[in-house]
């Protein structure tokens, strides 16, 4: 599957407001609520935080991929948030995280969940893509960047 | 005499692959051919996520278990459908790189015809290059049928 399948402009922000880990996660969940993809924000937050307790999803080079299996969604759902200031997400390299991909999957959707996470892992490998995403001026631009990457650009 | 003796359907839980399994049952009955039904757990993707540290070890094990349960569930579903038409299937679960496992199985079992579900419309070049079904189509040593038109296939199956 392609990330383009689950991208929704309404679930993207390039101006994340919050600066604390839990608040950022709530802000990313709010994007999914706004996009009509999430009914039970409390349950989703609980499930995402349960996963975070086992190990931070703050990776290296400013990327974070909070994710969870949760009954709060009925389909694979993703929100993207960009933070100019950066957030202390307990990342592996100790650096602040700037680009967030929140991914929620309903139980029983392991295959698509794994595929989507693999796609995110590949997407954020090239430094140029990370730079473009970090400097994106609008949700539309984020979609354009991902679309170009998916089409070999 | 040249004859189609062995068919193999690759299922992944998608409705398209389950349609392909119905067509496999239909052909198996028609041709008196053996029907293999295979589900490959994409271990490569799981290992990639572990290596990228998006997954922790516990999570990888958990997802792998769930994918095994999915495999059992979908293979059982096909077996029930086959049994209802007097067809016996050989169920196979493999773990690894999907297209590699299918190609290997095809060679090992001398499969005459592989059936795949309808391929998704390609919405990105990159997705196409990673698509496992597309790679099976290109690399399989045997003929490959892409099964389409789920309504017609259901009718063929029902009328068996």
Coordinates of C-alpha atoms in Angstrom, one line a residue:
Chain A
X1 CA 0.0 0.0 0.0
X2 CA 1.0 3.6 -0.6
X3 CA 1.0 6.4 2.0
X4 CA -1.0 8.3 -0.5
X5 CA -3.9 5.9 0.3
X6 CA -4.2 7.2 3.9
X7 CA -3.1 10.8 3.5
X8 CA -5.7 13.4 4.2
X9 CA -4.9 17.1 4.0
X10 CA -7.2 17.7 7.0
X11 CA -5.0 15.5 9.1
X12 CA -1.8 17.4 8.5
X13 CA -0.4 20.5 10.2
X14 CA 2.8 22.3 9.5
X15 CA 2.4 24.4 12.7
X16 CA 2.3 22.1 15.6
X17 CA 1.7 24.3 18.7
X18 CA 2.5 22.0 21.6
X19 CA 6.0 21.5 22.9
X20 CA 5.5 18.6 25.4
X21 CA 5.4 15.0 24.3
X22 CA 1.9 14.1 25.6
X23 CA 0.4 17.4 24.4
X24 CA 1.9 16.8 20.9
X25 CA 0.3 13.4 20.8
X26 CA -3.0 14.9 21.7
X27 CA -2.6 17.5 19.1
X28 CA -1.9 14.9 16.4
X29 CA -5.0 12.9 17.6
X30 CA -7.0 16.1 17.3
X31 CA -6.1 16.3 13.6
X32 CA -7.6 12.8 13.1
X33 CA -10.7 13.9 15.0
X34 CA -11.0 16.9 12.7
X35 CA -10.6 14.7 9.7
X36 CA -13.4 12.5 10.9
X37 CA -11.2 9.4 11.3
X38 CA -11.1 9.1 15.1
X39 CA -14.2 8.8 17.3
X40 CA -12.6 8.0 20.7
X41 CA -9.7 10.2 21.3
X42 CA -9.3 9.1 25.0
X43 CA -8.9 5.5 24.0
X44 CA -6.5 6.3 21.2
X45 CA -4.4 8.4 23.5
X46 CA -4.3 5.6 26.1
X47 CA -3.2 3.1 23.5
X48 CA -0.6 5.3 22.0
X49 CA 0.8 6.1 25.5
X50 CA 0.9 2.4 26.4
X51 CA 3.1 1.9 23.4
X52 CA 5.3 4.9 24.3
X53 CA 5.8 3.4 27.8
X54 CA 7.5 0.4 26.2
X55 CA 9.9 2.5 24.3
X56 CA 9.9 6.0 22.8
X57 CA 8.9 6.3 19.1
X58 CA 11.2 9.3 18.8
X59 CA 13.8 8.1 16.2
X60 CA 16.9 9.8 14.9
X61 CA 17.3 12.9 12.8
X62 CA 14.2 14.7 14.1
X63 CA 11.6 12.0 13.2
X64 CA 9.0 10.5 15.5
X65 CA 6.5 7.8 14.6
X66 CA 4.0 7.3 17.5
X67 CA 1.7 4.5 16.7
X68 CA -0.7 2.0 18.2
X69 CA -3.3 -0.7 17.5
X70 CA -6.5 0.7 18.8
X71 CA -10.2 0.0 18.6
X72 CA -10.7 3.8 18.5
X73 CA -10.4 3.7 14.7
X74 CA -12.1 1.4 12.1
X75 CA -9.4 1.9 9.4
X76 CA -5.7 2.7 9.1
X77 CA -5.4 6.4 9.9
X78 CA -2.5 8.8 9.9
X79 CA -1.8 12.4 10.9
X80 CA 1.3 14.3 10.2
X81 CA 2.6 17.3 12.3
X82 CA 5.6 19.5 11.7
X83 CA 7.1 21.5 14.6
X84 CA 9.6 24.3 13.8
X85 CA 10.7 24.6 17.4
X86 CA 11.0 20.9 18.0
X87 CA 9.8 18.7 20.8
X88 CA 11.7 16.6 23.4
X89 CA 10.3 13.2 22.4
X90 CA 13.0 11.1 24.2
X91 CA 14.4 10.4 20.8
X92 CA 17.2 7.8 20.3
X93 CA 19.8 10.4 19.4
X94 CA 18.8 12.8 22.1
X95 CA 17.8 15.5 19.5
X96 CA 14.4 17.3 19.3
X97 CA 11.8 15.8 17.0
X98 CA 10.3 18.0 14.3
X99 CA 8.4 15.7 12.0
X100 CA 5.7 13.5 13.4
X101 CA 3.8 10.6 11.8
X102 CA 1.0 9.4 14.0
X103 CA -0.4 6.0 12.8
X104 CA -3.4 4.2 14.3
X105 CA -4.6 0.8 13.1
X106 CA -7.7 -1.2 14.2
X107 CA -7.0 -4.6 15.6
X108 CA -6.8 -7.3 12.9
X109 CA -5.1 -5.0 10.4
X110 CA -1.5 -6.0 11.1
X111 CA -0.6 -6.5 7.5
X112 CA -1.5 -2.9 6.3
X113 CA -0.2 -1.4 9.6
X114 CA 3.2 -3.0 9.0
X115 CA 3.2 -1.9 5.4
X116 CA 2.4 1.7 6.3
X117 CA 5.1 1.9 8.9
X118 CA 7.6 0.4 6.4
X119 CA 6.6 3.1 4.0
X120 CA 7.2 5.8 6.5
X121 CA 10.6 4.3 7.5
X122 CA 11.6 4.4 3.8
X123 CA 10.1 7.9 3.2
X124 CA 12.2 9.6 5.9
X125 CA 15.5 8.0 5.0
X126 CA 16.7 10.6 2.4
X127 CA 17.9 13.8 4.2
X128 CA 16.4 15.9 1.3
X129 CA 12.9 14.6 2.1
X130 CA 13.3 15.3 5.8
X131 CA 14.5 18.9 5.0
X132 CA 11.6 19.5 2.6
X133 CA 9.0 18.2 5.1
X134 CA 10.5 20.2 8.0
X135 CA 10.3 23.4 5.8
X136 CA 6.9 22.7 4.3
X137 CA 4.6 25.8 4.4
X138 CA 1.2 24.0 4.1
X139 CA -0.5 20.6 4.4
X140 CA -0.8 20.7 0.6
X141 CA 3.0 21.0 0.3
X142 CA 3.4 18.0 2.6
X143 CA 1.2 16.0 0.3
X144 CA 3.1 17.2 -2.8
X145 CA 6.4 16.2 -1.2
X146 CA 5.2 12.7 -0.4
X147 CA 3.5 12.3 -3.8
X148 CA 6.7 13.3 -5.6
X149 CA 8.7 10.9 -3.5
X150 CA 6.2 8.1 -4.2
X151 CA 6.5 8.8 -7.9
X152 CA 10.3 8.5 -7.8
X153 CA 11.0 12.2 -7.4
Chain B
X1 CA -0.2 -35.6 -22.1
X2 CA 0.3 -32.0 -21.0
X3 CA -2.3 -31.1 -18.4
X4 CA -2.7 -28.6 -15.7
X5 CA -2.1 -30.7 -12.6
X6 CA -1.3 -28.1 -9.9
X7 CA -2.7 -24.7 -9.1
X8 CA -1.5 -22.3 -6.5
X9 CA -3.4 -19.3 -5.1
X10 CA -1.6 -16.6 -3.1
X11 CA -3.8 -15.0 -0.5
X12 CA -3.1 -12.0 1.7
X13 CA -6.4 -11.4 3.3
X14 CA -7.5 -8.9 0.7
X15 CA -10.9 -9.4 -0.9
X16 CA -9.2 -9.6 -4.3
X17 CA -7.1 -12.6 -3.2
X18 CA -10.1 -14.3 -1.7
X19 CA -11.9 -13.9 -5.1
X20 CA -8.8 -15.5 -6.6
X21 CA -9.2 -18.4 -4.2
X22 CA -12.8 -18.9 -5.4
X23 CA -11.6 -19.0 -9.0
X24 CA -8.9 -21.5 -7.9
X25 CA -11.6 -23.8 -6.4
X26 CA -13.5 -23.5 -9.6
X27 CA -10.5 -24.4 -11.8
X28 CA -9.4 -27.2 -9.4
X29 CA -12.8 -28.8 -9.8
X30 CA -13.0 -28.3 -13.5
X31 CA -9.5 -29.6 -14.2
X32 CA -9.2 -32.1 -11.4
X33 CA -6.1 -30.3 -10.4
X34 CA -4.5 -30.1 -7.0
X35 CA -5.0 -26.7 -5.3
X36 CA -2.4 -25.1 -3.1
X37 CA -3.3 -22.1 -1.1
X38 CA -0.5 -20.1 0.3
X39 CA -0.2 -17.1 2.7
X40 CA 3.2 -15.6 3.2
X41 CA 3.8 -13.5 6.3
X42 CA 5.9 -10.5 5.3
X43 CA 8.8 -11.1 7.7
X44 CA 11.0 -8.7 5.7
X45 CA 8.8 -5.8 6.6
X46 CA 8.8 -6.8 10.3
X47 CA 12.6 -7.0 10.3
X48 CA 12.9 -3.6 8.6
X49 CA 10.8 -2.0 11.3
X50 CA 12.8 -3.6 14.0
X51 CA 16.0 -2.4 12.3
X52 CA 14.6 1.1 11.9
X53 CA 13.7 0.9 15.6
X54 CA 10.1 1.8 14.9
X55 CA 9.2 -1.6 16.4
X56 CA 10.6 -3.0 19.6
X57 CA 11.2 -6.7 19.8
X58 CA 8.1 -7.3 21.8
X59 CA 6.0 -5.5 19.2
X60 CA 7.5 -7.5 16.3
X61 CA 6.6 -10.7 18.1
X62 CA 3.1 -9.5 18.8
X63 CA 2.5 -8.4 15.1
X64 CA 4.0 -11.6 13.8
X65 CA 1.6 -13.6 16.0
X66 CA -1.3 -11.6 14.8
X67 CA -0.2 -12.1 11.2
X68 CA 0.0 -15.9 11.8
X69 CA -3.6 -15.8 13.2
X70 CA -4.7 -13.8 10.1
X71 CA -3.0 -16.5 7.9
X72 CA -4.8 -19.3 9.8
X73 CA -8.1 -17.4 9.6
X74 CA -7.9 -16.7 5.8
X75 CA -6.7 -20.2 5.0
X76 CA -9.5 -21.7 7.0
X77 CA -12.0 -19.5 5.2
X78 CA -10.7 -20.8 1.8
X79 CA -10.7 -24.4 3.1
X80 CA -14.4 -24.0 4.1
X81 CA -15.3 -22.6 0.7
X82 CA -13.4 -25.4 -1.1
X83 CA -14.9 -28.1 1.1
X84 CA -18.4 -26.9 0.3
X85 CA -17.7 -27.8 -3.4
X86 CA -15.9 -31.1 -2.7
X87 CA -12.4 -29.7 -3.3
X88 CA -9.5 -30.4 -0.9
X89 CA -6.8 -27.8 -0.6
X90 CA -3.2 -27.9 0.6
X91 CA -2.7 -25.0 3.0
X92 CA 0.7 -23.4 3.3
X93 CA 1.9 -20.7 5.6
X94 CA 5.4 -19.3 4.9
X95 CA 7.4 -16.4 6.5
X96 CA 9.9 -14.3 4.5
X97 CA 10.0 -12.2 1.4
X98 CA 6.6 -12.7 -0.2
X99 CA 7.5 -13.0 -3.8
X100 CA 10.6 -15.1 -3.1
X101 CA 8.6 -17.6 -1.0
X102 CA 6.0 -17.9 -3.7
X103 CA 8.5 -18.4 -6.5
X104 CA 10.3 -21.1 -4.5
X105 CA 7.1 -22.9 -3.6
X106 CA 6.1 -22.8 -7.3
X107 CA 9.4 -24.5 -8.3
X108 CA 9.5 -27.0 -5.5
X109 CA 5.9 -28.1 -6.1
X110 CA 6.0 -27.9 -9.9
X111 CA 3.0 -25.6 -10.0
X112 CA 1.5 -25.2 -13.4
X113 CA -0.6 -22.1 -12.7
X114 CA -0.5 -19.3 -10.1
X115 CA -3.6 -17.3 -9.4
X116 CA -3.4 -13.8 -7.9
X117 CA -6.1 -11.4 -6.9
X118 CA -6.6 -8.3 -9.0
X119 CA -3.7 -5.9 -8.6
X120 CA -4.5 -2.5 -7.2
X121 CA -4.4 0.5 -9.4
X122 CA -1.0 1.9 -9.1
X123 CA -1.0 5.3 -7.5
X124 CA 2.8 5.6 -7.2
X125 CA 5.8 4.4 -9.0
X126 CA 7.5 3.5 -5.8
X127 CA 4.6 1.4 -4.6
X128 CA 4.7 -0.5 -7.9
X129 CA 8.4 -1.4 -7.4
X130 CA 7.6 -2.7 -3.9
X131 CA 4.4 -4.5 -4.7
X132 CA 4.9 -8.2 -4.0
X133 CA 2.2 -9.4 -6.3
X134 CA 3.7 -7.5 -9.2
X135 CA 7.0 -9.1 -8.5
X136 CA 5.4 -12.6 -8.4
X137 CA 4.0 -11.9 -11.8
X138 CA 7.4 -11.0 -13.2
X139 CA 9.5 -13.7 -11.5
X140 CA 7.2 -16.7 -11.2
X141 CA 8.4 -19.7 -13.4
X142 CA 4.8 -20.7 -14.1
X143 CA 1.9 -19.0 -15.8
X144 CA 0.2 -16.4 -13.7
X145 CA -3.5 -15.5 -13.9
X146 CA -4.8 -12.3 -12.5
X147 CA -8.3 -12.9 -11.4
X148 CA -10.8 -10.1 -11.9
X149 CA -14.5 -9.6 -12.0
X150 CA -15.5 -10.8 -8.5
X151 CA -19.2 -11.0 -9.4
X152 CA -18.6 -13.4 -12.3
X153 CA -16.2 -15.5 -10.2
X154 CA -18.7 -15.8 -7.4
X155 CA -21.3 -16.9 -9.9
X156 CA -18.9 -19.6 -11.3
X157 CA -18.2 -20.8 -7.8
X158 CA -21.9 -20.9 -6.8
X159 CA -22.8 -22.9 -9.9
X160 CA -20.2 -25.5 -9.3

